mmCIF file of C-alpha atoms in Angstrom:
data_model
loop_
_atom_site.group_PDB
_atom_site.id
_atom_site.type_symbol
_atom_site.label_atom_id
_atom_site.label_comp_id
_atom_site.label_asym_id
_atom_site.label_seq_id
_atom_site.Cartn_x
_atom_site.Cartn_y
_atom_site.Cartn_z
ATOM 1 C CA MET D 1 0.000 0.000 0.000
ATOM 2 C CA ASN D 2 1.394 3.392 -1.020
ATOM 3 C CA VAL D 3 0.511 6.081 1.512
ATOM 4 C CA ASP D 4 1.521 9.683 0.748
ATOM 5 C CA ALA D 5 2.455 12.405 3.207
ATOM 6 C CA SER D 6 -0.948 14.119 2.971
ATOM 7 C CA ALA D 7 -2.685 10.894 4.068
ATOM 8 C CA HIS D 8 -0.248 10.623 6.988
ATOM 9 C CA ARG D 9 -1.141 14.149 8.090
ATOM 10 C CA LEU D 10 -4.851 13.356 7.882
ATOM 11 C CA TYR D 11 -4.446 10.154 9.919
ATOM 12 C CA ALA D 12 -2.517 11.985 12.603
ATOM 13 C CA ALA D 13 -4.909 14.961 12.712
ATOM 14 C CA LEU D 14 -8.043 12.841 13.074
ATOM 15 C CA ASP D 15 -6.333 10.607 15.604
ATOM 16 C CA GLN D 16 -5.267 13.566 17.755
ATOM 17 C CA ARG D 17 -8.808 14.916 17.660
ATOM 18 C CA LEU D 18 -10.054 11.483 18.707
ATOM 19 C CA LEU D 19 -7.687 11.392 21.665
ATOM 20 C CA ALA D 20 -8.672 14.897 22.729
ATOM 21 C CA ALA D 21 -12.394 14.136 22.474
ATOM 22 C CA THR D 22 -12.123 10.991 24.579
ATOM 23 C CA ARG D 23 -9.962 12.467 27.322
ATOM 24 C CA ALA D 24 -12.993 13.153 29.505
ATOM 25 C CA ILE D 25 -14.548 9.699 28.931
ATOM 26 C CA ASN D 26 -13.400 7.500 31.793
ATOM 27 C CA ILE D 27 -15.617 4.452 31.972
ATOM 28 C CA LEU D 28 -14.520 2.504 35.042
ATOM 29 C CA PRO D 29 -13.809 5.511 37.313
ATOM 30 C CA THR D 30 -17.282 6.877 36.532
ATOM 31 C CA VAL D 31 -19.127 3.667 37.448
ATOM 32 C CA SER D 32 -16.865 2.366 40.233
ATOM 33 C CA TRP D 33 -17.836 2.116 43.894
ATOM 34 C CA PRO D 34 -15.629 3.396 46.750
ATOM 35 C CA ALA D 35 -13.690 0.701 48.589
ATOM 36 C CA SER D 36 -14.957 2.065 51.932
ATOM 37 C CA LEU D 37 -18.563 1.249 50.938
ATOM 38 C CA GLU D 38 -17.580 -2.318 50.146
ATOM 39 C CA GLN D 39 -16.001 -2.761 53.572
ATOM 40 C CA ARG D 40 -19.048 -1.366 55.408
ATOM 41 C CA MET D 41 -21.533 -3.484 53.481
ATOM 42 C CA ILE D 42 -19.584 -6.718 53.898
ATOM 43 C CA ALA D 43 -19.558 -6.132 57.666
ATOM 44 C CA ALA D 44 -23.332 -5.564 57.599
ATOM 45 C CA TYR D 45 -23.978 -8.642 55.463
ATOM 46 C CA ASP D 46 -21.921 -10.755 57.852
ATOM 47 C CA LYS D 47 -24.449 -9.742 60.531
ATOM 48 C CA GLY D 48 -27.418 -10.664 58.317
ATOM 49 C CA ASP D 49 -28.345 -7.075 57.416
ATOM 50 C CA PHE D 50 -28.925 -7.456 53.672
ATOM 51 C CA ALA D 51 -29.920 -3.908 52.728
ATOM 52 C CA LEU D 52 -29.165 -2.687 49.230
ATOM 53 C CA PRO D 53 -26.050 -0.477 49.120
ATOM 54 C CA GLN D 54 -26.546 3.239 48.611
ATOM 55 C CA VAL D 55 -24.309 4.291 45.737
ATOM 56 C CA HIS D 56 -24.028 7.817 44.401
ATOM 57 C CA TYR D 57 -22.606 8.682 40.987
ATOM 58 C CA VAL D 58 -21.587 11.934 39.339
ATOM 59 C CA ARG D 59 -22.996 12.193 35.826
ATOM 60 C CA PRO D 60 -20.503 13.754 33.435
ATOM 61 C CA ASP D 61 -21.571 16.218 30.750
ATOM 62 C CA LEU D 62 -20.129 14.714 27.584
ATOM 63 C CA ALA D 63 -22.246 16.517 24.973
ATOM 64 C CA GLY D 64 -19.218 18.266 23.499
ATOM 65 C CA ALA D 65 -17.266 15.025 23.288
ATOM 66 C CA ARG D 66 -20.187 13.255 21.604
ATOM 67 C CA ALA D 67 -20.543 16.011 19.014
ATOM 68 C CA GLU D 68 -16.822 15.934 18.201
ATOM 69 C CA LEU D 69 -16.817 12.127 17.959
ATOM 70 C CA ALA D 70 -19.771 12.239 15.553
ATOM 71 C CA ALA D 71 -17.848 14.774 13.433
ATOM 72 C CA ILE D 72 -14.769 12.511 13.410
ATOM 73 C CA GLU D 73 -16.934 9.593 12.289
ATOM 74 C CA ARG D 74 -18.306 11.623 9.368
ATOM 75 C CA GLU D 75 -14.902 12.937 8.294
ATOM 76 C CA ALA D 76 -13.247 9.520 8.523
ATOM 77 C CA GLU D 77 -16.007 8.042 6.358
ATOM 78 C CA VAL D 78 -15.795 10.810 3.736
ATOM 79 C CA LEU D 79 -12.077 11.690 3.643
ATOM 80 C CA LEU D 80 -10.688 8.182 4.140
ATOM 81 C CA VAL D 81 -13.289 6.143 2.271
ATOM 82 C CA GLY D 82 -11.927 2.677 1.506
ATOM 83 C CA ASP D 83 -8.878 3.184 3.738
ATOM 84 C CA PRO D 84 -8.565 0.666 6.630
ATOM 85 C CA ILE D 85 -7.302 3.424 8.935
ATOM 86 C CA GLY D 86 -10.394 5.465 8.123
ATOM 87 C CA ASP D 87 -12.543 2.462 9.082
ATOM 88 C CA PHE D 88 -10.510 2.009 12.284
ATOM 89 C CA LEU D 89 -10.946 5.651 13.286
ATOM 90 C CA CYS D 90 -14.650 5.634 12.470
ATOM 91 C CA ARG D 91 -15.357 2.434 14.424
ATOM 92 C CA THR D 92 -13.305 3.680 17.354
ATOM 93 C CA ALA D 93 -15.059 7.063 17.458
ATOM 94 C CA THR D 94 -18.447 5.325 17.322
ATOM 95 C CA SER D 95 -17.629 3.095 20.284
ATOM 96 C CA TRP D 96 -16.449 6.056 22.361
ATOM 97 C CA ARG D 97 -19.639 7.943 21.484
ATOM 98 C CA VAL D 98 -21.749 5.013 22.710
ATOM 99 C CA ALA D 99 -19.636 4.913 25.875
ATOM 100 C CA ALA D 100 -20.281 8.624 26.430
ATOM 101 C CA GLU D 101 -24.035 8.041 26.120
ATOM 102 C CA MET D 102 -23.715 5.221 28.646
ATOM 103 C CA LEU D 103 -21.863 7.364 31.197
ATOM 104 C CA GLU D 104 -24.318 10.233 30.856
ATOM 105 C CA ALA D 105 -26.983 7.770 32.060
ATOM 106 C CA VAL D 106 -24.927 6.549 35.045
ATOM 107 C CA GLY D 107 -27.084 5.651 38.014
ATOM 108 C CA SER D 108 -30.032 4.662 35.847
ATOM 109 C CA ALA D 109 -31.185 1.649 33.858
ATOM 110 C CA GLY D 110 -30.168 3.629 30.765
ATOM 111 C CA VAL D 111 -26.628 2.290 31.245
ATOM 112 C CA THR D 112 -27.724 -1.244 30.337
ATOM 113 C CA ALA D 113 -28.458 -0.937 26.612
ATOM 114 C CA PRO D 114 -25.244 0.889 25.622
ATOM 115 C CA SER D 115 -23.169 -1.426 27.821
ATOM 116 C CA ILE D 116 -24.670 -4.410 25.991
ATOM 117 C CA ALA D 117 -23.970 -2.680 22.665
ATOM 118 C CA LEU D 118 -20.313 -2.355 23.714
ATOM 119 C CA TYR D 119 -19.746 -5.632 25.546
ATOM 120 C CA GLY D 120 -22.470 -8.009 24.384
ATOM 121 C CA ARG D 121 -25.178 -10.011 26.143
ATOM 122 C CA PRO D 122 -24.654 -13.364 27.913
ATOM 123 C CA GLY D 123 -26.976 -15.091 25.455
ATOM 124 C CA ASP D 124 -25.011 -13.948 22.390
ATOM 125 C CA ALA D 125 -23.624 -16.722 20.202
ATOM 126 C CA ILE D 126 -19.885 -17.361 20.273
ATOM 127 C CA PRO D 127 -18.486 -16.704 16.757
ATOM 128 C CA GLY D 128 -17.986 -19.953 14.885
ATOM 129 C CA SER D 129 -20.107 -21.939 17.335
ATOM 130 C CA ASP D 130 -23.731 -22.844 17.941
ATOM 131 C CA LYS D 131 -23.134 -22.265 21.654
ATOM 132 C CA SER D 132 -23.714 -19.009 23.516
ATOM 133 C CA ASN D 133 -21.528 -17.247 26.029
ATOM 134 C CA LEU D 134 -24.068 -18.382 28.636
ATOM 135 C CA ASP D 135 -23.616 -22.018 27.558
ATOM 136 C CA ALA D 136 -19.842 -21.680 27.907
ATOM 137 C CA ALA D 137 -20.187 -20.114 31.356
ATOM 138 C CA ARG D 138 -22.443 -22.937 32.571
ATOM 139 C CA TYR D 139 -20.004 -25.514 31.204
ATOM 140 C CA PHE D 140 -17.004 -24.099 33.069
ATOM 141 C CA VAL D 141 -18.963 -23.716 36.316
ATOM 142 C CA GLU D 142 -20.176 -27.330 36.098
ATOM 143 C CA LEU D 143 -16.681 -28.556 35.224
ATOM 144 C CA SER D 144 -15.187 -26.669 38.146
ATOM 145 C CA ASP D 145 -17.764 -28.136 40.513
ATOM 146 C CA GLU D 146 -17.110 -31.653 39.213
ATOM 147 C CA LEU D 147 -13.360 -31.240 39.711
ATOM 148 C CA GLY D 148 -13.716 -29.421 43.009
ATOM 149 C CA ALA D 149 -13.509 -32.443 45.279
ATOM 150 C CA ASP D 150 -10.303 -33.587 43.590
ATOM 151 C CA LEU D 151 -8.783 -30.133 43.878
ATOM 152 C CA LEU D 152 -9.414 -29.578 47.580
ATOM 153 C CA SER D 153 -5.981 -30.883 48.438
ATOM 154 C CA ASP D 154 -4.402 -28.347 46.085
ATOM 155 C CA THR D 155 -4.372 -25.620 48.709
ATOM 156 C CA VAL D 156 -3.545 -22.074 47.607
ATOM 157 C CA SER D 157 -1.496 -19.985 50.003
ATOM 158 C CA MET D 158 -2.352 -16.268 50.065
ATOM 159 C CA ASP D 159 0.907 -15.249 51.733
ATOM 160 C CA LEU D 160 2.019 -12.392 49.452
ATOM 161 C CA SER D 161 1.162 -8.946 50.788
ATOM 162 C CA ALA D 162 0.483 -6.136 48.343
ATOM 163 C CA GLU D 163 3.764 -4.488 49.394
ATOM 164 C CA ALA D 164 5.802 -7.669 48.891
ATOM 165 C CA LEU D 165 4.201 -8.283 45.515
ATOM 166 C CA ARG D 166 4.875 -4.678 44.502
ATOM 167 C CA ALA D 167 8.600 -5.114 45.148
ATOM 168 C CA ASP D 168 8.683 -8.428 43.290
ATOM 169 C CA LEU D 169 6.796 -7.181 40.217
ATOM 170 C CA SER D 170 8.876 -4.006 40.056
ATOM 171 C CA GLN D 171 12.048 -6.051 39.768
ATOM 172 C CA VAL D 172 10.632 -8.369 37.072
ATOM 173 C CA LEU D 173 9.186 -5.565 34.956
ATOM 174 C CA ASP D 174 12.277 -3.355 35.247
ATOM 175 C CA GLN D 175 14.256 -6.233 33.744
ATOM 176 C CA PHE D 176 11.728 -6.812 30.953
ATOM 177 C CA PHE D 177 10.715 -3.276 29.891
ATOM 178 C CA GLY D 178 13.597 -1.230 31.296
ATOM 179 C CA PRO D 179 14.045 0.503 34.662
ATOM 180 C CA GLY D 180 11.140 2.664 35.809
ATOM 181 C CA ARG D 181 9.031 2.229 32.680
ATOM 182 C CA ILE D 182 6.138 0.673 34.647
ATOM 183 C CA ALA D 183 5.449 1.773 38.225
ATOM 184 C CA ILE D 184 3.824 -0.673 40.669
ATOM 185 C CA GLU D 185 1.693 1.091 43.275
ATOM 186 C CA VAL D 186 -0.414 0.001 46.246
ATOM 187 C CA ASP D 187 -3.817 1.736 46.243
ATOM 188 C CA PRO D 188 -6.098 1.257 49.303
ATOM 189 C CA GLU D 189 -9.121 2.631 47.406
ATOM 190 C CA LEU D 190 -8.869 0.202 44.488
ATOM 191 C CA THR D 191 -11.935 -2.078 44.349
ATOM 192 C CA ALA D 192 -10.408 -4.620 41.954
ATOM 193 C CA LYS D 193 -7.450 -6.641 43.174
ATOM 194 C CA ALA D 194 -5.298 -5.094 40.464
ATOM 195 C CA ALA D 195 -5.562 -2.684 37.538
ATOM 196 C CA ALA D 196 -3.109 -1.844 34.771
ATOM 197 C CA GLY D 197 -2.352 1.136 32.580
ATOM 198 C CA ALA D 198 0.485 1.862 30.207
ATOM 199 C CA THR D 199 2.961 2.960 32.860
ATOM 200 C CA ARG D 200 1.317 1.945 36.128
ATOM 201 C CA ILE D 201 -0.049 -1.219 37.725
ATOM 202 C CA ARG D 202 -2.032 -0.762 40.931
ATOM 203 C CA LEU D 203 -2.543 -3.375 43.634
ATOM 204 C CA ARG D 204 -5.332 -3.171 46.208
ATOM 205 C CA GLY D 205 -3.919 -2.162 49.588
ATOM 206 C CA GLY D 206 -4.524 -4.682 52.357
ATOM 207 C CA ALA D 207 -5.105 -7.521 49.906
ATOM 208 C CA HIS D 208 -3.099 -10.731 49.998
ATOM 209 C CA PHE D 209 -2.030 -12.581 46.882
ATOM 210 C CA SER D 210 -1.112 -16.135 45.916
ATOM 211 C CA GLU D 211 1.533 -17.356 43.489
ATOM 212 C CA TYR D 212 -1.316 -17.869 40.995
ATOM 213 C CA ASP D 213 -2.250 -14.205 41.463
ATOM 214 C CA ARG D 214 1.355 -13.211 40.791
ATOM 215 C CA HIS D 215 1.535 -15.244 37.582
ATOM 216 C CA GLN D 216 -1.858 -13.929 36.460
ATOM 217 C CA LEU D 217 -0.820 -10.322 37.086
ATOM 218 C CA LEU D 218 2.295 -10.739 35.002
ATOM 219 C CA ALA D 219 0.585 -12.627 32.165
ATOM 220 C CA HIS D 220 -2.669 -10.623 32.113
ATOM 221 C CA GLU D 221 -1.933 -7.094 33.319
ATOM 222 C CA ALA D 222 1.766 -6.563 32.587
ATOM 223 C CA PHE D 223 2.450 -8.627 29.467
ATOM 224 C CA VAL D 224 -0.837 -7.801 27.717
ATOM 225 C CA HIS D 225 -2.542 -4.653 29.016
ATOM 226 C CA SER D 226 0.585 -2.640 29.850
ATOM 227 C CA LEU D 227 2.599 -4.142 26.990
ATOM 228 C CA THR D 228 0.050 -3.304 24.281
ATOM 229 C CA ALA D 229 -0.339 0.205 25.697
ATOM 230 C CA LEU D 230 3.418 0.770 25.605
ATOM 231 C CA ASN D 231 3.618 -0.592 22.057
ATOM 232 C CA GLY D 232 0.754 1.710 21.102
ATOM 233 C CA ARG D 233 2.760 4.670 22.389
ATOM 234 C CA GLU D 234 5.507 3.717 19.944
ATOM 235 C CA GLN D 235 3.163 4.216 16.957
ATOM 236 C CA PRO D 236 4.152 7.406 15.105
ATOM 237 C CA LEU D 237 0.744 8.253 13.597
ATOM 238 C CA LEU D 238 -2.000 6.648 15.701
ATOM 239 C CA GLY D 239 -1.559 7.582 19.337
ATOM 240 C CA SER D 240 -5.031 6.183 20.046
ATOM 241 C CA LEU D 241 -3.504 2.692 19.799
ATOM 242 C CA ALA D 242 -2.149 3.269 23.306
ATOM 243 C CA ARG D 243 -5.642 3.497 24.816
ATOM 244 C CA THR D 244 -8.258 0.758 25.133
ATOM 245 C CA SER D 245 -11.313 1.948 23.246
ATOM 246 C CA PRO D 246 -14.593 0.248 24.174
ATOM 247 C CA ARG D 247 -14.719 -1.641 20.864
ATOM 248 C CA VAL D 248 -11.438 -3.442 21.521
ATOM 249 C CA THR D 249 -12.246 -4.452 25.105
ATOM 250 C CA ALA D 250 -13.362 -7.963 24.169
ATOM 251 C CA THR D 251 -10.141 -8.651 22.245
ATOM 252 C CA GLN D 252 -7.933 -7.078 24.903
ATOM 253 C CA GLU D 253 -9.496 -8.979 27.795
ATOM 254 C CA GLY D 254 -9.750 -12.160 25.742
ATOM 255 C CA LEU D 255 -6.081 -11.853 24.802
ATOM 256 C CA ALA D 256 -5.142 -11.267 28.442
ATOM 257 C CA VAL D 257 -7.016 -14.366 29.649
ATOM 258 C CA PHE D 258 -5.586 -16.335 26.698
ATOM 259 C CA ALA D 259 -2.138 -15.240 27.892
ATOM 260 C CA GLU D 260 -2.937 -16.689 31.316
ATOM 261 C CA LEU D 261 -4.032 -19.928 29.678
ATOM 262 C CA ILE D 262 -1.099 -20.324 27.300
ATOM 263 C CA SER D 263 1.475 -19.480 29.996
ATOM 264 C CA GLY D 264 -0.041 -21.802 32.599
ATOM 265 C CA ALA D 265 -1.115 -18.926 34.856
ATOM 266 C CA ILE D 266 -4.838 -19.727 35.008
ATOM 267 C CA ASP D 267 -6.587 -22.216 37.263
ATOM 268 C CA ILE D 268 -10.065 -23.741 37.193
ATOM 269 C CA ALA D 269 -11.176 -21.494 40.064
ATOM 270 C CA ARG D 270 -10.458 -18.386 37.974
ATOM 271 C CA LEU D 271 -12.392 -19.809 35.033
ATOM 272 C CA LYS D 272 -15.280 -20.411 37.426
ATOM 273 C CA ARG D 273 -15.151 -16.828 38.744
ATOM 274 C CA ILE D 274 -15.186 -15.428 35.214
ATOM 275 C CA SER D 275 -18.082 -17.705 34.276
ATOM 276 C CA LEU D 276 -20.129 -16.953 37.394
ATOM 277 C CA ARG D 277 -20.031 -13.234 36.595
ATOM 278 C CA ILE D 278 -21.587 -13.924 33.195
ATOM 279 C CA LEU D 279 -24.349 -15.972 34.815
ATOM 280 C CA ALA D 280 -24.837 -13.163 37.324
ATOM 281 C CA ILE D 281 -25.208 -10.560 34.549
ATOM 282 C CA ASP D 282 -27.925 -12.756 33.067
ATOM 283 C CA MET D 283 -29.614 -12.995 36.479
ATOM 284 C CA ALA D 284 -29.538 -9.223 36.932
ATOM 285 C CA LEU D 285 -30.929 -8.597 33.445
ATOM 286 C CA ASN D 286 -33.753 -11.001 34.287
ATOM 287 C CA GLY D 287 -34.689 -9.147 37.474
ATOM 288 C CA ALA D 288 -32.384 -10.305 40.287
ATOM 289 C CA ASP D 289 -31.376 -7.508 42.649
ATOM 290 C CA PHE D 290 -27.958 -6.907 44.199
ATOM 291 C CA VAL D 291 -28.581 -8.974 47.333
ATOM 292 C CA GLU D 292 -29.863 -11.929 45.311
ATOM 293 C CA VAL D 293 -26.777 -11.834 43.108
ATOM 294 C CA TYR D 294 -24.504 -11.528 46.163
ATOM 295 C CA LYS D 295 -26.176 -14.568 47.745
ATOM 296 C CA TYR D 296 -25.796 -16.461 44.467
ATOM 297 C CA PHE D 297 -22.030 -15.942 44.541
ATOM 298 C CA ARG D 298 -21.952 -17.032 48.188
ATOM 299 C CA HIS D 299 -23.995 -20.134 47.339
ATOM 300 C CA CYS D 300 -21.476 -20.959 44.599
ATOM 301 C CA GLY D 301 -18.649 -21.055 47.121
ATOM 302 C CA GLN D 302 -17.141 -17.577 47.018
ATOM 303 C CA GLY D 303 -16.197 -15.799 50.223
ATOM 304 C CA ALA D 304 -18.031 -12.713 51.476
ATOM 305 C CA ALA D 305 -15.520 -10.195 50.094
ATOM 306 C CA ASP D 306 -15.220 -11.896 46.700
ATOM 307 C CA SER D 307 -19.011 -12.261 46.451
ATOM 308 C CA PHE D 308 -19.603 -8.591 47.207
ATOM 309 C CA HIS D 309 -16.893 -7.514 44.774
ATOM 310 C CA SER D 310 -18.264 -9.774 42.021
ATOM 311 C CA ALA D 311 -21.816 -8.524 42.586
ATOM 312 C CA GLN D 312 -20.790 -4.871 42.487
ATOM 313 C CA ARG D 313 -19.014 -5.485 39.154
ATOM 314 C CA VAL D 314 -22.375 -6.585 37.726
ATOM 315 C CA PHE D 315 -24.223 -3.558 39.130
ATOM 316 C CA ARG D 316 -21.671 -0.811 38.424
ATOM 317 C CA GLY D 317 -23.469 2.320 37.279
ATOM 318 C CA VAL D 318 -26.995 0.823 37.343
ATOM 319 C CA PRO D 319 -29.888 0.569 39.854
ATOM 320 C CA LEU D 320 -29.493 -2.281 42.321
ATOM 321 C CA THR D 321 -33.135 -3.358 42.288
ATOM 322 C CA GLY D 322 -32.877 -5.731 39.310
ATOM 323 C CA GLY D 323 -33.492 -5.622 35.570
ATOM 324 C CA ALA D 324 -30.295 -3.708 34.783
ATOM 325 C CA ALA D 325 -26.599 -4.595 34.531
ATOM 326 C CA PHE D 326 -23.187 -3.334 33.497
ATOM 327 C CA ALA D 327 -22.184 -5.922 30.884
ATOM 328 C CA LYS D 328 -18.378 -5.548 30.728
ATOM 329 C CA ASP D 329 -17.647 -8.883 32.433
ATOM 330 C CA ASN D 330 -19.432 -10.582 29.558
ATOM 331 C CA VAL D 331 -16.317 -10.126 27.381
ATOM 332 C CA TYR D 332 -13.806 -12.187 29.346
ATOM 333 C CA LEU D 333 -15.016 -15.643 28.368
ATOM 334 C CA SER D 334 -16.302 -14.835 24.888
ATOM 335 C CA GLY D 335 -13.113 -12.872 24.249
ATOM 336 C CA LEU D 336 -10.980 -15.799 25.386
ATOM 337 C CA LEU D 337 -12.804 -18.237 23.131
ATOM 338 C CA THR D 338 -12.681 -15.893 20.123
ATOM 339 C CA VAL D 339 -8.987 -15.086 20.602
ATOM 340 C CA HIS D 340 -8.186 -18.787 21.031
ATOM 341 C CA THR D 341 -9.992 -19.511 17.761
ATOM 342 C CA PHE D 342 -8.129 -16.682 16.023
ATOM 343 C CA PHE D 343 -4.747 -17.991 17.186
ATOM 344 C CA ARG D 344 -5.588 -21.475 15.921
ATOM 345 C CA TRP D 345 -6.786 -20.060 12.580
ATOM 346 C CA ALA D 346 -3.654 -17.914 12.158
ATOM 347 C CA PHE D 347 -1.433 -20.882 12.972
ATOM 348 C CA LYS D 348 -3.278 -23.071 10.462
ATOM 349 C CA GLN D 349 -2.891 -20.331 7.816
ATOM 350 C CA GLN D 350 0.783 -19.875 8.748
ATOM 351 C CA ARG D 351 0.123 -16.224 9.620
ATOM 352 C CA MET D 352 2.216 -15.694 12.725
ATOM 353 C CA ASP D 353 2.703 -12.117 11.529
ATOM 354 C CA LEU D 354 -0.953 -11.381 12.301
ATOM 355 C CA LEU D 355 -0.501 -12.719 15.833
ATOM 356 C CA ARG D 356 2.468 -10.430 16.389
ATOM 357 C CA TYR D 357 0.536 -7.419 15.040
ATOM 358 C CA LEU D 358 -2.054 -8.086 17.735
ATOM 359 C CA PHE D 359 0.426 -6.713 20.288
ATOM 360 C CA ALA D 360 1.296 -3.538 18.348
ATOM 361 C CA GLY D 361 -1.325 -1.534 20.248
ATOM 362 C CA LYS D 362 -4.901 -1.699 21.485
ATOM 363 C CA LEU D 363 -6.422 -3.525 18.524
ATOM 364 C CA ALA D 364 -9.441 -5.721 17.847
ATOM 365 C CA LEU D 365 -9.065 -8.953 15.880
ATOM 366 C CA HIS D 366 -10.841 -7.243 12.973
ATOM 367 C CA ASP D 367 -8.174 -4.503 12.969
ATOM 368 C CA VAL D 368 -5.257 -6.918 12.769
ATOM 369 C CA ILE D 369 -6.598 -8.259 9.477
ATOM 370 C CA THR D 370 -7.813 -5.024 7.895
ATOM 371 C CA LEU D 371 -4.772 -2.958 8.911
ATOM 372 C CA GLN D 372 -2.314 -5.536 7.595
ATOM 373 C CA PRO D 373 -1.454 -3.429 4.473
ATOM 374 C CA HIS D 374 -0.485 -0.519 6.727
ATOM 375 C CA PHE D 375 1.802 -2.754 8.787
ATOM 376 C CA GLU D 376 3.441 -4.026 5.604
ATOM 377 C CA ALA D 377 3.842 -0.461 4.269
ATOM 378 C CA GLY D 378 5.394 0.743 7.527
ATOM 379 C CA THR D 379 2.582 3.177 8.305
ATOM 380 C CA LEU D 380 2.050 1.145 11.454
ATOM 381 C CA LEU D 381 4.978 -0.330 13.352
ATOM 382 C CA PRO D 382 5.292 -3.918 14.575
ATOM 383 C CA PRO D 383 5.385 -4.327 18.366
ATOM 384 C CA ARG D 384 8.564 -3.371 20.177
ATOM 385 C CA TRP D 385 7.777 -5.794 22.997
ATOM 386 C CA LEU D 386 6.177 -9.242 22.878
ATOM 387 C CA PRO D 387 5.089 -11.358 25.855
ATOM 388 C CA PRO D 388 7.606 -14.052 26.825
ATOM 389 C CA TRP D 389 5.335 -16.822 25.512
ATOM 390 C CA MET D 390 5.053 -15.073 22.106
ATOM 391 C CA GLN D 391 8.829 -14.911 21.865
ATOM 392 C CA ARG D 392 8.991 -18.702 22.066
ATOM 393 C CA VAL D 393 7.164 -19.346 18.812
ATOM 394 C CA HIS D 394 8.029 -23.051 18.640
ATOM 395 C CA GLY D 395 6.451 -23.657 22.041
ATOM 396 C CA LEU D 396 3.379 -21.647 21.068
ATOM 397 C CA ALA D 397 3.130 -23.512 17.766
ATOM 398 C CA GLY D 398 3.287 -26.831 19.582
ATOM 399 C CA LYS D 399 0.429 -25.898 21.902
ATOM 400 C CA LEU D 400 -1.700 -24.610 19.022
ATOM 401 C CA ALA D 401 -0.980 -27.698 16.903
ATOM 402 C CA PHE D 402 -2.072 -29.921 19.771
ATOM 403 C CA SER D 403 -5.198 -27.807 20.236
ATOM 404 C CA LEU D 404 -6.086 -28.079 16.533
ATOM 405 C CA PHE D 405 -5.795 -31.865 16.581
ATOM 406 C CA VAL D 406 -7.610 -32.397 19.869
ATOM 407 C CA ASN D 407 -10.422 -30.163 18.655
ATOM 408 C CA GLY D 408 -11.370 -32.901 16.185
ATOM 409 C CA ILE D 409 -11.729 -35.563 18.863
ATOM 410 C CA HIS D 410 -15.297 -35.972 20.065
ATOM 411 C CA MET D 411 -15.642 -36.790 23.746
ATOM 412 C CA GLY D 412 -18.689 -38.961 23.139
ATOM 413 C CA GLN D 413 -16.730 -41.173 20.751
ATOM 414 C CA VAL D 414 -13.810 -41.393 23.205
ATOM 415 C CA GLN D 415 -16.157 -42.626 25.929
ATOM 416 C CA ALA D 416 -17.731 -45.176 23.569
ATOM 417 C CA ASP D 417 -14.308 -46.462 22.473
ATOM 418 C CA GLU D 418 -13.164 -46.797 26.072
ATOM 419 C CA LEU D 419 -16.311 -48.759 26.909
ATOM 420 C CA ASN D 420 -15.728 -51.115 23.966
ATOM 421 C CA LEU D 421 -12.144 -51.714 25.090
ATOM 422 C CA ARG D 422 -13.279 -52.573 28.587
ATOM 423 C CA LEU D 423 -15.878 -54.986 27.243
#
């Protein structure tokens, strides 16, 4: 693809306008709950006082941002018609505009529809399958329960404090990315156990972590979320590739969970937690209130703190009385399955280049394919950093080859063959 200097200037100008317009759109901070509320409510629930939490939100005025995003959509469609970067900018602006509409409705049921538009619904079909995300969630919960008795002896020690883990991660990431490039901080107000940006990973103060948590943080947060953000910052023309737009959330979270899977950093309990949140979103959409969802998590074996935290993820930004939900947690399992399928497809097509492009910034799977000519022309740069497991391509290829073959083995036939052998 031949791209002249005038096209470069147009890409950069529209991209800078996109970044400026989205600066005020902060999804998770707008819908998050204070950590102090969580602590008070857990104490009350432990005493049997199951009142609904009282959560107050500040609605942002994003009318100006929405108008500018709509203008960027129109200009990208007209000025860059037929250009994959024009399509990328238009799709990205659209998703941010929907996110702005969602945040302007924070505290009401009006958050639900745009959040589903951005993150999907539990009943949505998994691409390439006749199964839904809900079917997949039920499968992993049932599998975890079946294996549970055999896994009881596999005790997990939560002996890493947030401060000890901070020191450990700082050393590992300084060696990988360079000294001081990513700061590890302990944040007592963080509701999630950890959160990652391009240059900062936060750990919840007072929390304790296991070795599994440590491996997951490295594989998921550092070597996907932070890594793709840092690679995005290296892009000369599209600075927006350093920021996770709503439309790429499913790929980014799916890639991060896939990284856990491929590097051996995920356990069946984590798959169950991810799956239970999808089932809980479905419950909330069908009328369950916050307390009912909290009790559901407790019934499924989660502790009080984990159950409250999981329930509040489902009800971020929406009324707690039922019939509404914040759908972001829907993307983790569907994203994992879609990314896994994409990796297998790319391996079968001998397109490892596409897999590497996936780490060049905050991209969706669709973008990796459509923007390929711009990578080949040098308009977009390949990633500076790759996760450790992507650097060992022979090991990755072996795992994907095994996955491709095993995918053709039907469990029902295996059971029948085993029965015949025994007879």
